[in-house]
């Protein structure tokens, strides 16, 4: 157990002997996603002709999500039982000064549980269709899109936990420096007992910086999965457009006196589809590469790199992430407008809307929130007073850095819950456009490489 002595304000504190070390859920999920990507490439939903009912990669993904969620729930509500010690930590005096913030944060883990449950139920309906070997590729892309609110909500909760435990003094800086510092087998009975409030961070500033680093690491992992899902959605949409064009070609060929030749208009349409497809992959691929680089760079201090070098690199990657996410959203708008007629069977309006909302979670919303706070700081004093009196908005633009690191992930969690509910209506497994595809060959889907087939 951790027995580090802590010196603060002339007093010596000792960590309780039964304290639970702070696992880095972001790093563990990051590793788990790469393992599942390899498993998907090797086995997909079948292995040696056998149906993987429980061991398919989507079931394992939800097992990973459920396990991580259980750990986060225990840590979160343990910390929630510890009162804020404003005597030892005057920085926390105004932590819950905004009346609605504390219940808003405390209810977020419950919303995450509901989001994961809804995602799993909808995923199961698609996996049932895959088991029947009908439109397997389409259903596979759909289940990855459906899983995004669950994974993103989980990582938002994981980002909030170290900050929340920091405000209760239940973690030390040493516990945050390693993803599994001094980790021991958990005592199940002690998990449901409140921790003692005498476990103080060795240095408030050090612990705060490390907690914020853990926060960012989790958000970057969420961004990585989001970028991959956007790639899958792009593949799904463009495949649907190509399928619609192929059907029109067949119909035109049957009606034409010269079926061996396409009309000039049809050839132009094919060329435009190829051009839009290429441009779409440029924007989407850059977004994926940026998110991969961000999530990898966020783990740099674990490998011995300095935090100063990491922060310099991350500042550049954040700008790149904002630009590429804007480009990715623009690509979606172009595809939707250019091929709306071919996408009508897909009922594209709500599908595109939910995906645009998901893409905005990573960079755009945070940039807008930061921009509002900076803009408010430059307003005259009288205008700031007026803004402060505006319900909700006045509270948000005046949140402290600790409050914003609790509010923003909680907001994302509730948005993920909303998107999970919308997915129940938008991504039903029994829609007719799935059934329009021919039965797919099992050999094709098993052996197609992950990065080529998606």
Coordinates of C-alpha atoms in Angstrom, one line a residue:
X1 CA 0.0 0.0 0.0
X2 CA 0.9 3.6 -0.5
X3 CA 2.5 5.1 2.6
X4 CA 3.9 8.3 1.2
X5 CA 4.1 11.1 3.7
X6 CA 2.8 14.5 2.6
X7 CA 3.8 17.9 3.8
X8 CA 1.4 20.7 3.4
X9 CA 0.8 23.9 5.4
X10 CA 3.2 22.6 8.1
X11 CA 1.2 19.4 8.7
X12 CA 2.2 15.9 7.9
X13 CA -0.5 13.6 6.4
X14 CA -0.3 9.9 5.6
X15 CA -2.2 8.1 2.9
X16 CA -4.6 5.5 4.3
X17 CA -3.2 1.9 4.0
X18 CA -6.2 0.7 2.1
X19 CA -6.2 3.4 -0.6
X20 CA -6.9 2.1 -4.2
X21 CA -4.3 3.3 -6.8
X22 CA -5.6 5.3 -9.7
X23 CA -5.6 3.2 -12.8
X24 CA -5.3 5.1 -16.1
X25 CA -8.5 3.9 -17.8
X26 CA -7.7 6.0 -20.9
X27 CA -4.4 4.1 -21.5
X28 CA -6.0 0.7 -20.9
X29 CA -8.9 1.4 -23.3
X30 CA -6.4 2.7 -25.8
X31 CA -4.5 -0.6 -25.7
X32 CA -7.8 -2.5 -25.7
X33 CA -9.0 -0.8 -28.9
X34 CA -5.8 -1.8 -30.7
X35 CA -6.1 -5.4 -29.5
X36 CA -9.8 -5.5 -30.7
X37 CA -8.8 -4.0 -34.1
X38 CA -6.3 -6.9 -34.6
X39 CA -8.9 -9.4 -33.4
X40 CA -11.4 -7.9 -35.9
X41 CA -8.9 -8.4 -38.7
X42 CA -8.2 -12.0 -37.7
X43 CA -11.6 -13.3 -36.8
X44 CA -14.4 -10.7 -37.4
X45 CA -17.5 -12.6 -36.4
X46 CA -16.4 -16.1 -37.4
X47 CA -13.3 -18.1 -36.7
X48 CA -12.5 -21.3 -38.6
X49 CA -16.2 -21.4 -39.7
X50 CA -17.5 -21.1 -36.1
X51 CA -19.8 -18.3 -35.1
X52 CA -18.3 -16.2 -32.3
X53 CA -21.3 -15.4 -30.3
X54 CA -19.5 -14.0 -27.3
X55 CA -16.0 -13.7 -28.6
X56 CA -16.7 -11.4 -31.6
X57 CA -14.9 -8.1 -31.4
X58 CA -18.0 -6.1 -30.7
X59 CA -19.0 -8.3 -27.7
X60 CA -15.5 -8.0 -26.4
X61 CA -15.6 -4.2 -26.8
X62 CA -18.7 -4.0 -24.6
X63 CA -17.1 -6.3 -22.1
X64 CA -14.1 -3.9 -22.0
X65 CA -16.5 -0.9 -21.7
X66 CA -18.5 -2.6 -18.9
X67 CA -15.4 -3.6 -16.9
X68 CA -14.0 -0.1 -17.1
X69 CA -17.4 1.5 -16.3
X70 CA -17.6 -0.7 -13.1
X71 CA -14.2 0.5 -12.0
X72 CA -15.1 4.1 -12.6
X73 CA -18.4 3.9 -10.8
X74 CA -16.8 2.5 -7.7
X75 CA -14.1 5.1 -7.7
X76 CA -16.5 8.0 -8.5
X77 CA -19.1 7.3 -5.8
X78 CA -16.4 6.4 -3.2
X79 CA -15.0 9.9 -3.8
X80 CA -18.4 11.5 -3.7
X81 CA -18.8 10.5 -0.1
X82 CA -15.8 12.5 1.0
X83 CA -16.5 16.2 1.9
X84 CA -14.5 18.9 0.3
X85 CA -11.8 20.1 2.8
X86 CA -11.7 23.9 2.2
X87 CA -9.5 24.4 5.2
X88 CA -6.6 22.4 3.8
X89 CA -7.5 23.3 0.2
X90 CA -8.7 26.9 -0.1
X91 CA -8.6 26.4 -3.9
X92 CA -11.8 24.3 -3.5
X93 CA -13.8 27.0 -1.6
X94 CA -15.9 27.9 -4.7
X95 CA -16.0 24.4 -6.3
X96 CA -19.7 23.9 -5.9
X97 CA -20.6 27.6 -5.8
X98 CA -22.8 27.0 -8.9
X99 CA -25.8 25.3 -7.4
X100 CA -26.7 23.0 -10.3
X101 CA -23.1 21.8 -11.0
X102 CA -22.9 19.2 -8.3
X103 CA -26.1 17.2 -9.1
X104 CA -25.2 17.7 -12.8
X105 CA -21.9 15.9 -12.2
X106 CA -23.1 13.3 -9.8
X107 CA -25.8 12.0 -12.2
X108 CA -23.4 11.7 -15.1
X109 CA -22.2 8.2 -14.3
X110 CA -25.8 7.0 -14.3
X111 CA -26.4 8.5 -17.7
X112 CA -23.2 6.6 -18.9
X113 CA -24.7 3.3 -17.7
X114 CA -27.9 4.0 -19.6
X115 CA -25.9 5.0 -22.7
X116 CA -23.9 1.7 -22.7
X117 CA -27.0 -0.4 -22.1
X118 CA -28.9 1.2 -25.0
X119 CA -25.8 0.8 -27.3
X120 CA -25.5 -2.9 -26.4
X121 CA -29.2 -3.6 -27.0
X122 CA -29.1 -2.0 -30.5
X123 CA -25.8 -3.7 -31.3
X124 CA -27.3 -7.1 -30.5
X125 CA -30.0 -6.6 -33.0
X126 CA -27.5 -5.8 -35.7
X127 CA -25.3 -8.8 -34.7
X128 CA -28.4 -11.0 -35.1
X129 CA -28.6 -9.9 -38.7
X130 CA -24.9 -10.5 -39.2
X131 CA -25.4 -14.0 -37.9
X132 CA -27.9 -14.6 -40.7
X133 CA -25.1 -13.4 -43.1
X134 CA -27.4 -10.7 -44.6
X135 CA -25.7 -7.3 -45.5
X136 CA -22.9 -8.1 -43.1
X137 CA -20.6 -5.3 -44.1
X138 CA -23.4 -2.7 -43.7
X139 CA -24.5 -4.0 -40.3
X140 CA -20.8 -4.2 -39.2
X141 CA -20.3 -0.5 -40.0
X142 CA -23.5 0.3 -38.3
X143 CA -22.6 -1.4 -35.0
X144 CA -19.4 0.6 -34.8
X145 CA -21.3 3.9 -35.3
X146 CA -23.8 2.7 -32.6
X147 CA -21.0 2.0 -30.2
X148 CA -19.6 5.5 -30.3
X149 CA -21.8 7.2 -27.7
X150 CA -21.0 4.3 -25.3
X151 CA -17.2 4.6 -25.8
X152 CA -17.2 8.3 -25.8
X153 CA -19.4 8.6 -22.7
X154 CA -17.1 6.1 -20.9
X155 CA -14.0 8.1 -21.7
X156 CA -15.7 11.3 -20.7
X157 CA -16.4 9.7 -17.3
X158 CA -12.8 8.4 -17.1
X159 CA -11.6 11.9 -17.8
X160 CA -13.7 13.3 -15.0
X161 CA -12.7 10.8 -12.3
X162 CA -9.1 12.0 -11.6
X163 CA -10.3 15.6 -11.4
X164 CA -13.2 14.6 -9.1
X165 CA -10.9 12.6 -6.8
X166 CA -8.5 15.5 -6.8
X167 CA -11.2 17.8 -5.3
X168 CA -11.7 15.3 -2.4
X169 CA -8.0 14.8 -1.7
X170 CA -8.3 11.1 -2.2
X171 CA -5.4 10.7 -4.6
X172 CA -1.7 11.7 -4.5
X173 CA 0.5 13.0 -7.3
X174 CA 2.5 9.7 -7.1
X175 CA -0.7 7.7 -7.8
X176 CA -1.1 9.6 -11.1
X177 CA 2.4 9.3 -12.4
X178 CA 2.0 5.7 -13.4
X179 CA -1.0 4.0 -15.0
X180 CA -1.0 1.4 -12.3
X181 CA 1.2 2.8 -9.5
X182 CA 1.4 0.4 -6.6
X183 CA -1.7 -1.5 -7.8
X184 CA -2.9 -4.4 -5.7
X185 CA -5.7 -6.8 -5.9
X186 CA -8.9 -5.1 -4.9
X187 CA -10.6 -5.9 -1.7
X188 CA -14.3 -6.3 -2.8
X189 CA -15.7 -5.4 0.6
X190 CA -13.6 -2.3 1.0
X191 CA -14.7 -1.0 -2.4
X192 CA -18.1 0.0 -1.0
X193 CA -16.7 1.8 2.1
X194 CA -16.0 5.5 2.0
X195 CA -12.4 6.5 1.9
X196 CA -11.0 8.6 4.7
X197 CA -10.6 12.3 3.8
X198 CA -7.0 12.4 5.1
X199 CA -5.3 11.3 1.9
X200 CA -3.9 14.6 0.7
X201 CA -2.0 15.3 -2.6
X202 CA 1.7 15.6 -2.1
X203 CA 1.6 18.9 -4.0
X204 CA -1.6 20.6 -5.0
X205 CA -0.2 22.0 -8.2
X206 CA 1.6 18.8 -9.2
X207 CA -1.5 16.7 -8.5
X208 CA -3.7 19.2 -10.4
X209 CA -1.5 19.1 -13.5
X210 CA -1.3 15.3 -13.5
X211 CA -5.1 15.1 -13.0
X212 CA -5.6 17.4 -16.0
X213 CA -3.2 15.3 -18.0
X214 CA -5.2 12.2 -17.3
X215 CA -8.3 14.1 -18.3
X216 CA -6.8 15.0 -21.7
X217 CA -5.5 11.5 -22.3
X218 CA -9.0 10.0 -21.9
X219 CA -10.5 12.6 -24.2
X220 CA -7.9 12.0 -26.9
X221 CA -8.7 8.2 -26.8
X222 CA -12.4 9.1 -27.2
X223 CA -11.4 11.3 -30.2
X224 CA -9.5 8.4 -31.7
X225 CA -12.5 6.1 -31.7
X226 CA -14.7 8.9 -33.0
X227 CA -12.3 9.5 -36.0
X228 CA -12.5 5.7 -36.7
X229 CA -16.3 5.8 -36.6
X230 CA -16.4 8.8 -38.9
X231 CA -14.2 6.8 -41.4
X232 CA -16.7 3.9 -41.1
X233 CA -19.6 6.2 -41.7
X234 CA -18.0 7.6 -44.8
X235 CA -17.4 4.1 -46.2
X236 CA -21.0 3.2 -45.5
X237 CA -22.4 6.3 -47.3
X238 CA -20.1 6.1 -50.3
X239 CA -20.8 2.4 -50.7
X240 CA -24.5 3.1 -50.7
X241 CA -24.0 5.8 -53.4
X242 CA -22.0 3.4 -55.5
X243 CA -24.7 0.7 -55.1
X244 CA -27.4 3.1 -56.1
X245 CA -25.4 4.2 -59.2
X246 CA -24.8 0.5 -60.2
X247 CA -28.5 -0.2 -60.1
X248 CA -29.2 2.8 -62.3
X249 CA -26.6 1.6 -64.7
X250 CA -28.2 -1.8 -64.9
X251 CA -31.6 -0.3 -65.5
X252 CA -30.2 2.1 -68.2
X253 CA -28.3 -0.8 -69.9
X254 CA -31.5 -2.8 -70.1
X255 CA -33.4 0.0 -71.7
X256 CA -30.7 1.2 -74.1
X257 CA -30.1 -0.1 -77.6
X258 CA -26.4 0.0 -76.9
X259 CA -26.0 -1.6 -73.5
X260 CA -22.3 -1.9 -73.8
X261 CA -21.8 1.8 -73.6
X262 CA -22.8 4.2 -70.9
X263 CA -24.2 7.6 -71.8
X264 CA -22.0 10.7 -71.4
X265 CA -24.1 11.8 -68.4
X266 CA -23.6 8.5 -66.6
X267 CA -19.9 8.6 -67.2
X268 CA -19.7 12.1 -65.8
X269 CA -21.7 11.0 -62.8
X270 CA -19.2 8.2 -62.2
X271 CA -16.3 10.5 -62.5
X272 CA -17.8 13.0 -60.0
X273 CA -18.5 10.2 -57.6
X274 CA -14.8 9.1 -57.8
X275 CA -13.6 12.7 -57.3
X276 CA -15.8 13.3 -54.3
X277 CA -14.8 10.0 -52.8
X278 CA -11.1 10.9 -53.1
X279 CA -11.6 14.3 -51.5
X280 CA -13.7 12.8 -48.7
X281 CA -10.9 10.3 -47.9
X282 CA -8.3 13.0 -47.8
X283 CA -10.2 15.0 -45.1
X284 CA -11.3 11.9 -43.1
X285 CA -7.9 10.3 -43.2
X286 CA -6.2 13.4 -42.0
X287 CA -8.6 13.5 -39.1
X288 CA -7.9 9.9 -38.2
X289 CA -4.1 10.4 -38.4
X290 CA -4.3 13.5 -36.2
X291 CA -6.3 11.7 -33.6
X292 CA -3.9 8.7 -33.6
X293 CA -1.0 11.1 -33.1
X294 CA -2.8 13.0 -30.3
X295 CA -3.7 9.9 -28.4
X296 CA -0.1 8.5 -28.7
X297 CA 1.5 11.8 -27.8
X298 CA -0.7 12.1 -24.7
X299 CA 1.0 8.9 -23.3
X300 CA 4.5 10.3 -23.9
X301 CA 5.2 11.1 -20.2
X302 CA 4.6 7.4 -19.3
X303 CA 7.6 6.7 -21.5
X304 CA 9.9 9.1 -19.7
X305 CA 9.3 12.2 -21.9
X306 CA 9.1 15.6 -20.3
X307 CA 5.7 17.2 -19.8
X308 CA 6.9 20.5 -21.2
X309 CA 7.8 18.8 -24.5
X310 CA 4.5 17.0 -24.6
X311 CA 2.5 20.2 -24.0
X312 CA 4.4 22.0 -26.8
X313 CA 3.6 19.1 -29.2
X314 CA -0.1 18.8 -28.0
X315 CA -0.7 22.5 -28.7
X316 CA 0.2 22.0 -32.3
X317 CA -1.8 18.8 -32.6
X318 CA -4.9 20.5 -31.1
X319 CA -4.8 23.2 -33.8
X320 CA -4.4 20.4 -36.4
X321 CA -7.3 18.5 -34.8
X322 CA -9.6 21.5 -35.0
X323 CA -8.8 22.1 -38.6
X324 CA -9.1 18.4 -39.6
X325 CA -12.4 18.0 -37.7
X326 CA -13.8 21.0 -39.5
X327 CA -12.7 19.5 -42.8
X328 CA -14.3 16.2 -41.9
X329 CA -17.6 17.8 -41.1
X330 CA -17.4 19.8 -44.4
X331 CA -16.8 16.5 -46.3
X332 CA -20.0 15.1 -44.8
X333 CA -21.9 18.1 -45.8
X334 CA -20.6 17.9 -49.4
X335 CA -21.4 14.2 -49.7
X336 CA -24.9 14.7 -48.3
X337 CA -25.7 17.5 -50.7
X338 CA -24.1 16.0 -53.8
X339 CA -25.6 12.5 -53.5
X340 CA -28.8 13.2 -51.6
X341 CA -30.9 11.4 -54.2
X342 CA -28.8 8.3 -54.1
X343 CA -28.9 8.3 -50.3
X344 CA -32.7 8.5 -49.9
X345 CA -33.1 4.8 -49.0
X346 CA -30.7 5.5 -46.1
X347 CA -33.0 8.2 -44.7
X348 CA -29.9 10.4 -44.4
X349 CA -31.1 13.5 -42.6
X350 CA -31.0 12.1 -39.0
X351 CA -28.1 9.9 -39.7
X352 CA -25.9 12.7 -40.9
X353 CA -27.2 14.9 -38.1
X354 CA -26.2 12.4 -35.4
X355 CA -22.7 11.9 -36.9
X356 CA -22.1 15.7 -37.2
X357 CA -23.0 16.0 -33.5
X358 CA -20.6 13.3 -32.7
X359 CA -17.8 14.9 -34.6
X360 CA -18.4 18.2 -32.9
X361 CA -17.9 16.6 -29.5
X362 CA -14.1 16.4 -29.7
X363 CA -12.8 19.8 -30.9
X364 CA -15.6 22.2 -31.9
X365 CA -17.6 22.3 -28.6
X366 CA -14.5 22.6 -26.5
X367 CA -13.2 25.4 -28.7
X368 CA -16.5 27.3 -28.6
X369 CA -16.7 26.9 -24.8
X370 CA -13.1 28.2 -24.4
X371 CA -13.7 31.0 -26.8
X372 CA -16.8 32.2 -24.9
X373 CA -14.8 32.3 -21.6
X374 CA -11.9 34.3 -23.3
X375 CA -14.4 36.7 -24.9
X376 CA -16.1 37.3 -21.6
X377 CA -12.8 38.2 -20.0
X378 CA -12.3 41.0 -22.5
X379 CA -15.8 42.5 -22.0
X380 CA -16.1 45.7 -20.0
X381 CA -17.0 45.2 -16.3
X382 CA -20.6 46.3 -16.8
X383 CA -21.1 43.8 -19.7
X384 CA -19.6 41.0 -17.6
X385 CA -22.1 41.8 -14.9
X386 CA -24.9 41.6 -17.4
X387 CA -23.6 38.3 -18.8
X388 CA -23.3 36.8 -15.3
X389 CA -27.0 37.4 -14.7
X390 CA -28.0 35.4 -17.8
X391 CA -29.3 32.1 -16.6
X392 CA -27.0 29.1 -17.2
X393 CA -24.8 31.0 -19.7
X394 CA -23.6 33.4 -17.0
X395 CA -22.6 30.5 -14.9
X396 CA -20.8 28.6 -17.6
X397 CA -18.6 31.5 -18.8
X398 CA -17.5 32.1 -15.3
X399 CA -16.6 28.5 -14.4
X400 CA -13.1 28.0 -12.9
X401 CA -10.7 25.5 -14.5
X402 CA -11.6 22.8 -12.0
X403 CA -15.3 23.4 -12.6
X404 CA -14.9 23.4 -16.4
X405 CA -13.0 20.0 -16.2
X406 CA -16.1 18.6 -14.3
X407 CA -18.8 20.3 -16.3
X408 CA -17.6 19.6 -19.9
X409 CA -17.2 15.8 -19.6
X410 CA -20.6 15.7 -17.8
X411 CA -22.1 17.6 -20.6
X412 CA -20.6 15.2 -23.2
X413 CA -22.0 12.3 -21.2
X414 CA -25.6 13.7 -21.4
X415 CA -25.1 14.4 -25.1
X416 CA -24.0 10.8 -25.6
X417 CA -27.1 9.6 -23.9
X418 CA -29.2 11.8 -26.2
X419 CA -27.4 10.4 -29.2
X420 CA -27.8 6.8 -28.0
X421 CA -31.6 7.4 -27.8
X422 CA -31.6 8.9 -31.3
X423 CA -29.6 5.9 -32.5
X424 CA -32.5 3.6 -31.5
X425 CA -34.6 5.5 -34.0
X426 CA -32.0 6.2 -36.7
X427 CA -30.0 3.0 -36.9
X428 CA -32.6 0.3 -36.7
X429 CA -31.4 -3.1 -37.9
X430 CA -34.6 -3.9 -39.9
X431 CA -34.4 -0.9 -42.3
X432 CA -35.1 -1.8 -45.9
X433 CA -31.8 -0.4 -47.3
X434 CA -29.9 -3.2 -45.5
X435 CA -31.9 -5.9 -47.2
X436 CA -31.3 -4.5 -50.7
X437 CA -27.8 -5.9 -50.6
X438 CA -27.0 -9.4 -51.8
X439 CA -25.9 -12.1 -49.4
X440 CA -22.2 -11.5 -48.8
X441 CA -19.5 -14.2 -48.9
X442 CA -18.2 -15.2 -45.6
X443 CA -14.7 -15.7 -47.1
X444 CA -14.7 -12.1 -48.3
X445 CA -15.6 -10.5 -45.0
X446 CA -13.2 -12.7 -43.0
X447 CA -10.2 -12.2 -45.1
X448 CA -10.6 -8.5 -46.1
X449 CA -7.9 -6.5 -44.2
X450 CA -9.1 -4.1 -41.6
X451 CA -7.5 -0.9 -43.0
X452 CA -8.7 -1.7 -46.5
X453 CA -12.1 -2.9 -45.8
X454 CA -12.7 -0.8 -42.7

